Amino acid sequence: MNFEEMLEQREVKKTSKIRMPYGYFYKRLIDGKYSNFVQFHDELTEDIFFGHSVKAESDAVASIDHKTQLHFSTNGEDDGVFAIAVEVGNYQTLEQLLNEDPAIVARNEFISATLKTLFDFTSYLNSRGIYHVCYAPSNILMRKNDNAVRLLCHGSFYKNVDADILYEGVTDYIAPEAFNKGKIDARTDVYSLGKLISYLYNSANIPFELKPIIKKATDADPDKRYASAEEFEAAIKKAQNLKRTSLLGAAALAIALAIVGLFFYTLPSPDDMEYVKPVKEPVPDEMIEEDMDALLGIGADTDSATIAQIVKQQQHVKDSLGISEGKMREYNSKAEEIFRKQFTKAAEQIISKVYNKDQMNGSEKDFTIKAQKMTDELVSKKDEIMKSTAISSDRAGAIADKIIEQLTEKKKAELDKDYLGIKKQKNNNEK
């Protein structure tokens, strides 16, 4: 027995059989080699339609040249099919993977990569008139070395088989029409995919922006669901992109405001202004109330005559053309400065609650949850300050993006030096 076979034997002893909705997935030693088999449940083999359905699927999927599809051959007698021989590979169900390593859902790209494969392959199957029907975690196989997704038996081939027996134990993942002899189509797969997404986010809390999308995908009425897997996936991407834009906007805005706040804090105090005698044409009260910025912007050394002339010009602009484009740009610039200052201060506090020694020392799952909460707080604070300063949503988002990026990098740099021991190690080396 070579080393590979010894590893295979160890895996067989560790998990001799894996339960799937329609049977048990296991390995069997034949002629010195381990092969994959699925032994069907007795209740299914007694169904007169089941054996014909297995053979029909075996012939149909033989022409499917897609890496996600597992091919198989029937194994049984003339009067029925009791098992199938599956192509070579070392697999486990998604359910088994998550039971053994639940923290994997928090790892970068695991959920997105898994769903990407399922959406792509579902669209491919649906284009050929094939519908998987059941995306229960126990009905999805994962290759052990890289967690690549693989699918085996597709439900649309078994539409004449008793669904209560075929999907025993996983009925929550099956659309209602599969049980009442309704039409099996792309909407049936949309329903089951929606249920799977809810399951994947069960331990990490489903993102708020996805909740209405999942609700629509899993509606009991097929006509109210997304019409296809492509449409379902597009809705998810749109929601995630909007959330990402808002987050980056809030983050960038927070950082910029902190910088602007520091700028205002370090400005020197203005010199005392000399007393200037009033002129015959005083500054109108409405000018003082509405255009104080214009007056302050001309400098402290300007004489009264110049001020009076500016007031006259401003009144002329107001009377004839309203606020000029230049003035609007000036107002917008000041509003953005206020936005930066306020958001930077708020974002600094929010980000500091997550990027610190104590929080970074926790588990990956805890950090993921806190990071999600931080994101929501940043977006909420960005929207709040945006309304109070009356700047546009696009500008608020763009400014916030830069601020959050800078603040986050700043916090990471601080952690690199203080938390990871780099600064301390340098000091020791110098000594």
PDB file of C-alpha atoms in Angstrom, residues 124-421:
ATOM      1  CA  TYR A 124     -25.182  26.666 -17.120  1.00  0.00           C
ATOM      2  CA  LEU A 125     -27.494  23.832 -16.050  1.00  0.00           C
ATOM      3  CA  ASN A 126     -30.636  25.921 -16.460  1.00  0.00           C
ATOM      4  CA  SER A 127     -29.610  26.833 -20.012  1.00  0.00           C
ATOM      5  CA  ARG A 128     -29.696  23.080 -20.730  1.00  0.00           C
ATOM      6  CA  GLY A 129     -33.085  22.600 -19.081  1.00  0.00           C
ATOM      7  CA  ILE A 130     -31.594  20.974 -15.953  1.00  0.00           C
ATOM      8  CA  TYR A 131     -32.507  22.172 -12.443  1.00  0.00           C
ATOM      9  CA  HIS A 132     -30.661  21.101  -9.315  1.00  0.00           C
ATOM     10  CA  VAL A 133     -33.672  21.840  -7.021  1.00  0.00           C
ATOM     11  CA  CYS A 134     -31.864  21.029  -3.753  1.00  0.00           C
ATOM     12  CA  TYR A 135     -28.935  23.184  -2.615  1.00  0.00           C
ATOM     13  CA  ALA A 136     -28.980  21.827   0.923  1.00  0.00           C
ATOM     14  CA  PRO A 137     -25.486  21.764   2.529  1.00  0.00           C
ATOM     15  CA  SER A 138     -25.706  17.972   2.659  1.00  0.00           C
ATOM     16  CA  ASN A 139     -26.298  17.877  -1.107  1.00  0.00           C
ATOM     17  CA  ILE A 140     -23.217  19.912  -2.082  1.00  0.00           C
ATOM     18  CA  LEU A 141     -19.825  18.208  -2.217  1.00  0.00           C
ATOM     19  CA  MET A 142     -16.531  20.045  -1.593  1.00  0.00           C
ATOM     20  CA  ARG A 143     -13.138  18.807  -2.750  1.00  0.00           C
ATOM     21  CA  LYS A 144     -11.011  18.415   0.366  1.00  0.00           C
ATOM     22  CA  ASN A 145      -7.738  19.924  -0.829  1.00  0.00           C
ATOM     23  CA  ASP A 146      -9.161  23.263  -2.037  1.00  0.00           C
ATOM     24  CA  ASN A 147     -12.890  23.363  -1.103  1.00  0.00           C
ATOM     25  CA  ALA A 148     -13.889  23.418  -4.763  1.00  0.00           C
ATOM     26  CA  VAL A 149     -17.640  22.892  -5.254  1.00  0.00           C
ATOM     27  CA  ARG A 150     -18.964  19.741  -6.933  1.00  0.00           C
ATOM     28  CA  LEU A 151     -22.584  18.688  -7.624  1.00  0.00           C
ATOM     29  CA  LEU A 152     -23.927  15.218  -8.265  1.00  0.00           C
ATOM     30  CA  CYS A 153     -27.627  14.398  -8.648  1.00  0.00           C
ATOM     31  CA  HIS A 154     -29.961  17.069 -10.084  1.00  0.00           C
ATOM     32  CA  GLY A 155     -33.541  17.127  -8.827  1.00  0.00           C
ATOM     33  CA  SER A 156     -35.292  17.826 -12.125  1.00  0.00           C
ATOM     34  CA  PHE A 157     -34.485  14.256 -13.264  1.00  0.00           C
ATOM     35  CA  TYR A 158     -36.468  12.943 -10.288  1.00  0.00           C
ATOM     36  CA  LYS A 159     -39.659  15.006 -10.597  1.00  0.00           C
ATOM     37  CA  ASN A 160     -41.773  11.803 -10.750  1.00  0.00           C
ATOM     38  CA  VAL A 161     -40.255  10.429  -7.540  1.00  0.00           C
ATOM     39  CA  ASP A 162     -42.005  11.086  -4.215  1.00  0.00           C
ATOM     40  CA  ALA A 163     -40.398  14.379  -3.088  1.00  0.00           C
ATOM     41  CA  ASP A 164     -41.079  13.714   0.597  1.00  0.00           C
ATOM     42  CA  ILE A 165     -38.900  10.604   0.399  1.00  0.00           C
ATOM     43  CA  LEU A 166     -36.293  12.048  -1.978  1.00  0.00           C
ATOM     44  CA  TYR A 167     -35.686  15.162   0.144  1.00  0.00           C
ATOM     45  CA  GLU A 168     -36.271  13.744   3.602  1.00  0.00           C
ATOM     46  CA  GLY A 169     -34.438  15.838   6.184  1.00  0.00           C
ATOM     47  CA  VAL A 170     -33.783  18.796   3.849  1.00  0.00           C
ATOM     48  CA  THR A 171     -37.304  19.921   2.975  1.00  0.00           C
ATOM     49  CA  ASP A 172     -36.581  23.457   4.227  1.00  0.00           C
ATOM     50  CA  TYR A 173     -34.299  23.966   1.223  1.00  0.00           C
ATOM     51  CA  ILE A 174     -36.858  22.845  -1.366  1.00  0.00           C
ATOM     52  CA  ALA A 175     -39.336  25.159  -3.100  1.00  0.00           C
ATOM     53  CA  PRO A 176     -43.039  24.398  -2.416  1.00  0.00           C
ATOM     54  CA  GLU A 177     -43.784  23.569  -6.066  1.00  0.00           C
ATOM     55  CA  ALA A 178     -41.510  20.522  -5.844  1.00  0.00           C
ATOM     56  CA  PHE A 179     -43.947  18.946  -3.384  1.00  0.00           C
ATOM     57  CA  ASN A 180     -47.227  19.840  -5.057  1.00  0.00           C
ATOM     58  CA  LYS A 181     -46.304  18.710  -8.586  1.00  0.00           C
ATOM     59  CA  GLY A 182     -45.860  22.312  -9.733  1.00  0.00           C
ATOM     60  CA  LYS A 183     -43.546  23.499 -12.502  1.00  0.00           C
ATOM     61  CA  ILE A 184     -39.838  22.921 -11.841  1.00  0.00           C
ATOM     62  CA  ASP A 185     -37.773  25.693 -13.424  1.00  0.00           C
ATOM     63  CA  ALA A 186     -35.096  28.330 -12.709  1.00  0.00           C
ATOM     64  CA  ARG A 187     -37.221  29.880  -9.958  1.00  0.00           C
ATOM     65  CA  THR A 188     -37.063  26.576  -8.096  1.00  0.00           C
ATOM     66  CA  ASP A 189     -33.265  26.822  -8.031  1.00  0.00           C
ATOM     67  CA  VAL A 190     -33.461  30.497  -6.975  1.00  0.00           C
ATOM     68  CA  TYR A 191     -35.522  29.484  -3.930  1.00  0.00           C
ATOM     69  CA  SER A 192     -33.054  26.802  -2.810  1.00  0.00           C
ATOM     70  CA  LEU A 193     -30.030  29.062  -3.404  1.00  0.00           C
ATOM     71  CA  GLY A 194     -31.673  31.717  -1.246  1.00  0.00           C
ATOM     72  CA  LYS A 195     -32.118  29.203   1.558  1.00  0.00           C
ATOM     73  CA  LEU A 196     -28.465  28.156   1.230  1.00  0.00           C
ATOM     74  CA  ILE A 197     -27.259  31.762   1.506  1.00  0.00           C
ATOM     75  CA  SER A 198     -29.295  32.179   4.693  1.00  0.00           C
ATOM     76  CA  TYR A 199     -27.631  29.027   6.058  1.00  0.00           C
ATOM     77  CA  LEU A 200     -24.113  30.220   5.191  1.00  0.00           C
ATOM     78  CA  TYR A 201     -24.663  33.511   7.002  1.00  0.00           C
ATOM     79  CA  ASN A 202     -26.384  31.850   9.950  1.00  0.00           C
ATOM     80  CA  SER A 203     -23.311  32.040  12.202  1.00  0.00           C
ATOM     81  CA  ALA A 204     -22.131  35.451  10.979  1.00  0.00           C
ATOM     82  CA  ASN A 205     -25.473  37.261  10.634  1.00  0.00           C
ATOM     83  CA  ILE A 206     -26.788  37.944   7.144  1.00  0.00           C
ATOM     84  CA  PRO A 207     -25.834  41.446   5.929  1.00  0.00           C
ATOM     85  CA  PHE A 208     -28.683  43.929   6.210  1.00  0.00           C
ATOM     86  CA  GLU A 209     -28.593  44.821   2.506  1.00  0.00           C
ATOM     87  CA  LEU A 210     -29.150  41.167   1.525  1.00  0.00           C
ATOM     88  CA  LYS A 211     -32.218  40.543   3.696  1.00  0.00           C
ATOM     89  CA  PRO A 212     -34.841  41.918   1.250  1.00  0.00           C
ATOM     90  CA  ILE A 213     -33.125  40.110  -1.626  1.00  0.00           C
ATOM     91  CA  ILE A 214     -33.198  36.752   0.172  1.00  0.00           C
ATOM     92  CA  LYS A 215     -36.810  37.372   1.173  1.00  0.00           C
ATOM     93  CA  LYS A 216     -37.791  37.842  -2.474  1.00  0.00           C
ATOM     94  CA  ALA A 217     -35.768  34.824  -3.638  1.00  0.00           C
ATOM     95  CA  THR A 218     -37.475  32.524  -1.110  1.00  0.00           C
ATOM     96  CA  ASP A 219     -41.051  33.721  -1.626  1.00  0.00           C
ATOM     97  CA  ALA A 220     -43.545  30.845  -1.615  1.00  0.00           C
ATOM     98  CA  ASP A 221     -45.021  32.183  -4.867  1.00  0.00           C
ATOM     99  CA  PRO A 222     -42.624  31.403  -7.757  1.00  0.00           C
ATOM    100  CA  ASP A 223     -43.861  34.431  -9.744  1.00  0.00           C
ATOM    101  CA  LYS A 224     -42.640  36.785  -6.994  1.00  0.00           C
ATOM    102  CA  ARG A 225     -39.088  35.402  -7.010  1.00  0.00           C
ATOM    103  CA  TYR A 226     -36.211  36.343  -9.278  1.00  0.00           C
ATOM    104  CA  ALA A 227     -36.765  34.812 -12.698  1.00  0.00           C
ATOM    105  CA  SER A 228     -33.276  33.287 -12.943  1.00  0.00           C
ATOM    106  CA  ALA A 229     -30.030  32.679 -11.105  1.00  0.00           C
ATOM    107  CA  GLU A 230     -28.414  35.459 -13.142  1.00  0.00           C
ATOM    108  CA  GLU A 231     -31.039  37.969 -12.003  1.00  0.00           C
ATOM    109  CA  PHE A 232     -30.681  36.799  -8.394  1.00  0.00           C
ATOM    110  CA  GLU A 233     -26.885  37.135  -8.499  1.00  0.00           C
ATOM    111  CA  ALA A 234     -27.112  40.577 -10.145  1.00  0.00           C
ATOM    112  CA  ALA A 235     -29.376  41.818  -7.329  1.00  0.00           C
ATOM    113  CA  ILE A 236     -26.867  40.622  -4.719  1.00  0.00           C
ATOM    114  CA  LYS A 237     -23.927  42.281  -6.496  1.00  0.00           C
ATOM    115  CA  LYS A 238     -25.812  45.559  -6.833  1.00  0.00           C
ATOM    116  CA  ALA A 239     -26.651  45.625  -3.128  1.00  0.00           C
ATOM    117  CA  GLN A 240     -23.078  44.776  -2.147  1.00  0.00           C
ATOM    118  CA  ASN A 241     -21.623  47.434  -4.449  1.00  0.00           C
ATOM    119  CA  LEU A 242     -23.924  50.082  -2.988  1.00  0.00           C
ATOM    120  CA  LYS A 243     -22.915  49.041   0.520  1.00  0.00           C
ATOM    121  CA  ARG A 244     -19.227  49.043  -0.413  1.00  0.00           C
ATOM    122  CA  THR A 245     -19.504  52.514  -1.960  1.00  0.00           C
ATOM    123  CA  SER A 246     -21.225  53.859   1.129  1.00  0.00           C
ATOM    124  CA  LEU A 247     -18.622  52.276   3.397  1.00  0.00           C
ATOM    125  CA  LEU A 248     -15.673  53.581   1.431  1.00  0.00           C
ATOM    126  CA  GLY A 249     -17.294  56.981   1.264  1.00  0.00           C
ATOM    127  CA  ALA A 250     -17.838  57.026   4.994  1.00  0.00           C
ATOM    128  CA  ALA A 251     -14.323  55.777   5.657  1.00  0.00           C
ATOM    129  CA  ALA A 252     -12.619  58.277   3.386  1.00  0.00           C
ATOM    130  CA  LEU A 253     -14.743  61.070   4.760  1.00  0.00           C
ATOM    131  CA  ALA A 254     -13.822  60.204   8.336  1.00  0.00           C
ATOM    132  CA  ILE A 255     -10.114  60.389   7.629  1.00  0.00           C
ATOM    133  CA  ALA A 256     -10.329  63.662   5.711  1.00  0.00           C
ATOM    134  CA  LEU A 257     -12.309  65.312   8.472  1.00  0.00           C
ATOM    135  CA  ALA A 258      -9.697  64.303  11.020  1.00  0.00           C
ATOM    136  CA  ILE A 259      -6.995  65.927   8.929  1.00  0.00           C
ATOM    137  CA  VAL A 260      -9.036  69.100   8.437  1.00  0.00           C
ATOM    138  CA  GLY A 261      -9.779  69.191  12.160  1.00  0.00           C
ATOM    139  CA  LEU A 262      -6.076  69.031  12.903  1.00  0.00           C
ATOM    140  CA  PHE A 263      -5.484  71.798  10.359  1.00  0.00           C
ATOM    141  CA  PHE A 264      -7.967  74.153  12.025  1.00  0.00           C
ATOM    142  CA  TYR A 265      -6.573  73.278  15.445  1.00  0.00           C
ATOM    143  CA  THR A 266      -3.034  74.239  14.449  1.00  0.00           C
ATOM    144  CA  LEU A 267      -3.959  77.531  12.769  1.00  0.00           C
ATOM    145  CA  PRO A 268      -2.488  80.618  14.528  1.00  0.00           C
ATOM    146  CA  SER A 269      -4.844  82.976  16.314  1.00  0.00           C
ATOM    147  CA  PRO A 270      -5.747  86.072  14.237  1.00  0.00           C
ATOM    148  CA  ASP A 271      -4.127  89.400  15.077  1.00  0.00           C
ATOM    149  CA  ASP A 272      -6.159  92.158  16.688  1.00  0.00           C
ATOM    150  CA  MET A 273      -7.889  94.284  14.054  1.00  0.00           C
ATOM    151  CA  GLU A 274      -7.591  98.053  14.006  1.00  0.00           C
ATOM    152  CA  TYR A 275     -10.680 100.145  14.515  1.00  0.00           C
ATOM    153  CA  VAL A 276     -12.008 101.460  11.202  1.00  0.00           C
ATOM    154  CA  LYS A 277     -14.298 104.467  11.059  1.00  0.00           C
ATOM    155  CA  PRO A 278     -17.723 103.770   9.543  1.00  0.00           C
ATOM    156  CA  VAL A 279     -18.567 105.242   6.136  1.00  0.00           C
ATOM    157  CA  LYS A 280     -21.714 106.975   5.067  1.00  0.00           C
ATOM    158  CA  GLU A 281     -23.018 103.805   3.402  1.00  0.00           C
ATOM    159  CA  PRO A 282     -23.061 101.193   6.190  1.00  0.00           C
ATOM    160  CA  VAL A 283     -23.119  97.467   5.660  1.00  0.00           C
ATOM    161  CA  PRO A 284     -26.788  96.304   5.497  1.00  0.00           C
ATOM    162  CA  ASP A 285     -27.956  93.858   8.158  1.00  0.00           C
ATOM    163  CA  GLU A 286     -28.950  91.270   5.552  1.00  0.00           C
ATOM    164  CA  MET A 287     -25.412  91.335   4.174  1.00  0.00           C
ATOM    165  CA  ILE A 288     -24.016  90.671   7.618  1.00  0.00           C
ATOM    166  CA  GLU A 289     -26.396  87.788   8.145  1.00  0.00           C
ATOM    167  CA  GLU A 290     -26.153  86.130   4.729  1.00  0.00           C
ATOM    168  CA  ASP A 291     -22.716  87.045   3.374  1.00  0.00           C
ATOM    169  CA  MET A 292     -20.424  87.128   6.395  1.00  0.00           C
ATOM    170  CA  ASP A 293     -18.032  84.796   4.562  1.00  0.00           C
ATOM    171  CA  ALA A 294     -17.652  87.287   1.741  1.00  0.00           C
ATOM    172  CA  LEU A 295     -16.735  90.048   4.171  1.00  0.00           C
ATOM    173  CA  LEU A 296     -14.317  87.962   6.168  1.00  0.00           C
ATOM    174  CA  GLY A 297     -12.624  86.768   3.000  1.00  0.00           C
ATOM    175  CA  ILE A 298     -11.400  90.214   1.932  1.00  0.00           C
ATOM    176  CA  GLY A 299      -8.897  90.553   4.785  1.00  0.00           C
ATOM    177  CA  ALA A 300      -8.500  92.616   7.915  1.00  0.00           C
ATOM    178  CA  ASP A 301      -6.571  95.507   6.324  1.00  0.00           C
ATOM    179  CA  THR A 302      -9.269  96.533   3.855  1.00  0.00           C
ATOM    180  CA  ASP A 303     -10.670 100.014   4.377  1.00  0.00           C
ATOM    181  CA  SER A 304     -14.334 100.887   4.828  1.00  0.00           C
ATOM    182  CA  ALA A 305     -14.723 102.231   1.312  1.00  0.00           C
ATOM    183  CA  THR A 306     -13.619  98.934  -0.181  1.00  0.00           C
ATOM    184  CA  ILE A 307     -15.982  97.037   2.088  1.00  0.00           C
ATOM    185  CA  ALA A 308     -18.834  99.291   1.050  1.00  0.00           C
ATOM    186  CA  GLN A 309     -18.002  98.716  -2.610  1.00  0.00           C
ATOM    187  CA  ILE A 310     -18.000  94.951  -2.124  1.00  0.00           C
ATOM    188  CA  VAL A 311     -21.328  95.150  -0.353  1.00  0.00           C
ATOM    189  CA  LYS A 312     -22.733  97.110  -3.256  1.00  0.00           C
ATOM    190  CA  GLN A 313     -21.461  94.544  -5.738  1.00  0.00           C
ATOM    191  CA  GLN A 314     -22.891  91.681  -3.705  1.00  0.00           C
ATOM    192  CA  GLN A 315     -26.265  93.381  -3.547  1.00  0.00           C
ATOM    193  CA  HIS A 316     -26.178  93.891  -7.300  1.00  0.00           C
ATOM    194  CA  VAL A 317     -25.451  90.197  -7.836  1.00  0.00           C
ATOM    195  CA  LYS A 318     -28.251  89.224  -5.498  1.00  0.00           C
ATOM    196  CA  ASP A 319     -30.736  91.560  -7.162  1.00  0.00           C
ATOM    197  CA  SER A 320     -29.917  90.621 -10.764  1.00  0.00           C
ATOM    198  CA  LEU A 321     -28.484  87.137 -11.048  1.00  0.00           C
ATOM    199  CA  GLY A 322     -28.861  85.521  -7.647  1.00  0.00           C
ATOM    200  CA  ILE A 323     -25.900  83.578  -6.233  1.00  0.00           C
ATOM    201  CA  SER A 324     -23.069  83.282  -8.749  1.00  0.00           C
ATOM    202  CA  GLU A 325     -21.366  80.022  -9.688  1.00  0.00           C
ATOM    203  CA  GLY A 326     -18.201  81.179  -7.996  1.00  0.00           C
ATOM    204  CA  LYS A 327     -20.063  81.894  -4.798  1.00  0.00           C
ATOM    205  CA  MET A 328     -21.752  78.494  -4.936  1.00  0.00           C
ATOM    206  CA  ARG A 329     -18.360  76.846  -5.300  1.00  0.00           C
ATOM    207  CA  GLU A 330     -17.155  78.806  -2.292  1.00  0.00           C
ATOM    208  CA  TYR A 331     -20.157  77.708  -0.228  1.00  0.00           C
ATOM    209  CA  ASN A 332     -19.755  74.078  -1.296  1.00  0.00           C
ATOM    210  CA  SER A 333     -16.058  74.175  -0.452  1.00  0.00           C
ATOM    211  CA  LYS A 334     -16.767  75.435   3.055  1.00  0.00           C
ATOM    212  CA  ALA A 335     -19.541  72.854   3.508  1.00  0.00           C
ATOM    213  CA  GLU A 336     -17.129  70.091   2.493  1.00  0.00           C
ATOM    214  CA  GLU A 337     -14.530  71.355   4.979  1.00  0.00           C
ATOM    215  CA  ILE A 338     -17.102  71.202   7.758  1.00  0.00           C
ATOM    216  CA  PHE A 339     -18.138  67.721   6.609  1.00  0.00           C
ATOM    217  CA  ARG A 340     -14.522  66.530   6.645  1.00  0.00           C
ATOM    218  CA  LYS A 341     -13.860  67.940  10.086  1.00  0.00           C
ATOM    219  CA  GLN A 342     -16.962  66.450  11.701  1.00  0.00           C
ATOM    220  CA  PHE A 343     -16.782  63.063  10.009  1.00  0.00           C
ATOM    221  CA  THR A 344     -13.068  62.604  10.653  1.00  0.00           C
ATOM    222  CA  LYS A 345     -13.589  63.102  14.352  1.00  0.00           C
ATOM    223  CA  ALA A 346     -16.512  60.662  14.428  1.00  0.00           C
ATOM    224  CA  ALA A 347     -14.783  58.048  12.263  1.00  0.00           C
ATOM    225  CA  GLU A 348     -11.634  58.200  14.373  1.00  0.00           C
ATOM    226  CA  GLN A 349     -13.690  57.182  17.396  1.00  0.00           C
ATOM    227  CA  ILE A 350     -15.591  54.452  15.524  1.00  0.00           C
ATOM    228  CA  ILE A 351     -12.538  52.869  13.898  1.00  0.00           C
ATOM    229  CA  SER A 352     -10.540  53.034  17.135  1.00  0.00           C
ATOM    230  CA  LYS A 353     -13.116  50.773  18.802  1.00  0.00           C
ATOM    231  CA  VAL A 354     -12.124  47.949  16.414  1.00  0.00           C
ATOM    232  CA  TYR A 355      -8.504  48.632  15.467  1.00  0.00           C
ATOM    233  CA  ASN A 356      -6.884  48.423  18.882  1.00  0.00           C
ATOM    234  CA  LYS A 357      -4.753  45.935  20.791  1.00  0.00           C
ATOM    235  CA  ASP A 358      -7.614  44.347  22.713  1.00  0.00           C
ATOM    236  CA  GLN A 359      -9.963  43.848  19.756  1.00  0.00           C
ATOM    237  CA  MET A 360      -7.267  42.597  17.363  1.00  0.00           C
ATOM    238  CA  ASN A 361      -6.299  39.967  19.933  1.00  0.00           C
ATOM    239  CA  GLY A 362      -9.731  38.267  19.777  1.00  0.00           C
ATOM    240  CA  SER A 363     -11.005  35.513  17.528  1.00  0.00           C
ATOM    241  CA  GLU A 364     -11.478  35.936  13.796  1.00  0.00           C
ATOM    242  CA  LYS A 365     -15.240  35.531  14.151  1.00  0.00           C
ATOM    243  CA  ASP A 366     -15.483  38.210  16.858  1.00  0.00           C
ATOM    244  CA  PHE A 367     -13.402  40.614  14.795  1.00  0.00           C
ATOM    245  CA  THR A 368     -15.631  40.022  11.746  1.00  0.00           C
ATOM    246  CA  ILE A 369     -18.750  40.829  13.744  1.00  0.00           C
ATOM    247  CA  LYS A 370     -17.200  43.991  15.210  1.00  0.00           C
ATOM    248  CA  ALA A 371     -15.947  45.067  11.784  1.00  0.00           C
ATOM    249  CA  GLN A 372     -19.468  44.714  10.368  1.00  0.00           C
ATOM    250  CA  LYS A 373     -20.842  46.838  13.202  1.00  0.00           C
ATOM    251  CA  MET A 374     -18.115  49.427  12.563  1.00  0.00           C
ATOM    252  CA  THR A 375     -19.135  49.548   8.907  1.00  0.00           C
ATOM    253  CA  ASP A 376     -22.764  50.199   9.759  1.00  0.00           C
ATOM    254  CA  GLU A 377     -21.818  52.966  12.209  1.00  0.00           C
ATOM    255  CA  LEU A 378     -19.577  54.682   9.657  1.00  0.00           C
ATOM    256  CA  VAL A 379     -22.266  54.636   6.981  1.00  0.00           C
ATOM    257  CA  SER A 380     -24.879  55.963   9.415  1.00  0.00           C
ATOM    258  CA  LYS A 381     -22.588  58.758  10.627  1.00  0.00           C
ATOM    259  CA  LYS A 382     -21.668  59.698   7.068  1.00  0.00           C
ATOM    260  CA  ASP A 383     -25.341  60.037   6.095  1.00  0.00           C
ATOM    261  CA  GLU A 384     -26.101  62.051   9.233  1.00  0.00           C
ATOM    262  CA  ILE A 385     -23.307  64.575   8.656  1.00  0.00           C
ATOM    263  CA  MET A 386     -24.020  64.729   4.916  1.00  0.00           C
ATOM    264  CA  LYS A 387     -27.581  65.893   5.627  1.00  0.00           C
ATOM    265  CA  SER A 388     -26.500  68.506   8.182  1.00  0.00           C
ATOM    266  CA  THR A 389     -23.876  70.010   5.834  1.00  0.00           C
ATOM    267  CA  ALA A 390     -26.091  69.762   2.722  1.00  0.00           C
ATOM    268  CA  ILE A 391     -23.359  68.426   0.435  1.00  0.00           C
ATOM    269  CA  SER A 392     -24.151  65.963  -2.340  1.00  0.00           C
ATOM    270  CA  SER A 393     -24.163  62.212  -1.792  1.00  0.00           C
ATOM    271  CA  ASP A 394     -21.471  61.679  -4.432  1.00  0.00           C
ATOM    272  CA  ARG A 395     -19.101  64.179  -2.830  1.00  0.00           C
ATOM    273  CA  ALA A 396     -19.788  62.812   0.644  1.00  0.00           C
ATOM    274  CA  GLY A 397     -19.030  59.302  -0.570  1.00  0.00           C
ATOM    275  CA  ALA A 398     -15.845  60.292  -2.372  1.00  0.00           C
ATOM    276  CA  ILE A 399     -14.502  62.283   0.571  1.00  0.00           C
ATOM    277  CA  ALA A 400     -15.442  59.543   3.033  1.00  0.00           C
ATOM    278  CA  ASP A 401     -13.645  56.900   0.952  1.00  0.00           C
ATOM    279  CA  LYS A 402     -10.358  58.721   1.274  1.00  0.00           C
ATOM    280  CA  ILE A 403     -10.767  59.501   4.953  1.00  0.00           C
ATOM    281  CA  ILE A 404     -11.549  55.913   5.978  1.00  0.00           C
ATOM    282  CA  GLU A 405      -8.695  54.562   3.882  1.00  0.00           C
ATOM    283  CA  GLN A 406      -6.196  56.927   5.503  1.00  0.00           C
ATOM    284  CA  LEU A 407      -7.497  56.349   9.025  1.00  0.00           C
ATOM    285  CA  THR A 408      -7.461  52.589   8.588  1.00  0.00           C
ATOM    286  CA  GLU A 409      -3.881  52.602   7.284  1.00  0.00           C
ATOM    287  CA  LYS A 410      -2.903  54.846  10.172  1.00  0.00           C
ATOM    288  CA  LYS A 411      -4.406  52.438  12.713  1.00  0.00           C
ATOM    289  CA  LYS A 412      -2.745  49.455  11.060  1.00  0.00           C
ATOM    290  CA  ALA A 413       0.602  51.234  11.163  1.00  0.00           C
ATOM    291  CA  GLU A 414       0.151  51.950  14.851  1.00  0.00           C
ATOM    292  CA  LEU A 415      -0.690  48.308  15.521  1.00  0.00           C
ATOM    293  CA  ASP A 416       2.313  47.165  13.497  1.00  0.00           C
ATOM    294  CA  LYS A 417       4.613  49.215  15.715  1.00  0.00           C
ATOM    295  CA  ASP A 418       3.033  48.869  19.123  1.00  0.00           C
ATOM    296  CA  TYR A 419       0.912  45.739  19.088  1.00  0.00           C
ATOM    297  CA  LEU A 420       3.157  43.479  17.029  1.00  0.00           C
ATOM    298  CA  GLY A 421       6.256  44.437  18.967  1.00  0.00           C
TER     299      GLY A 421
END
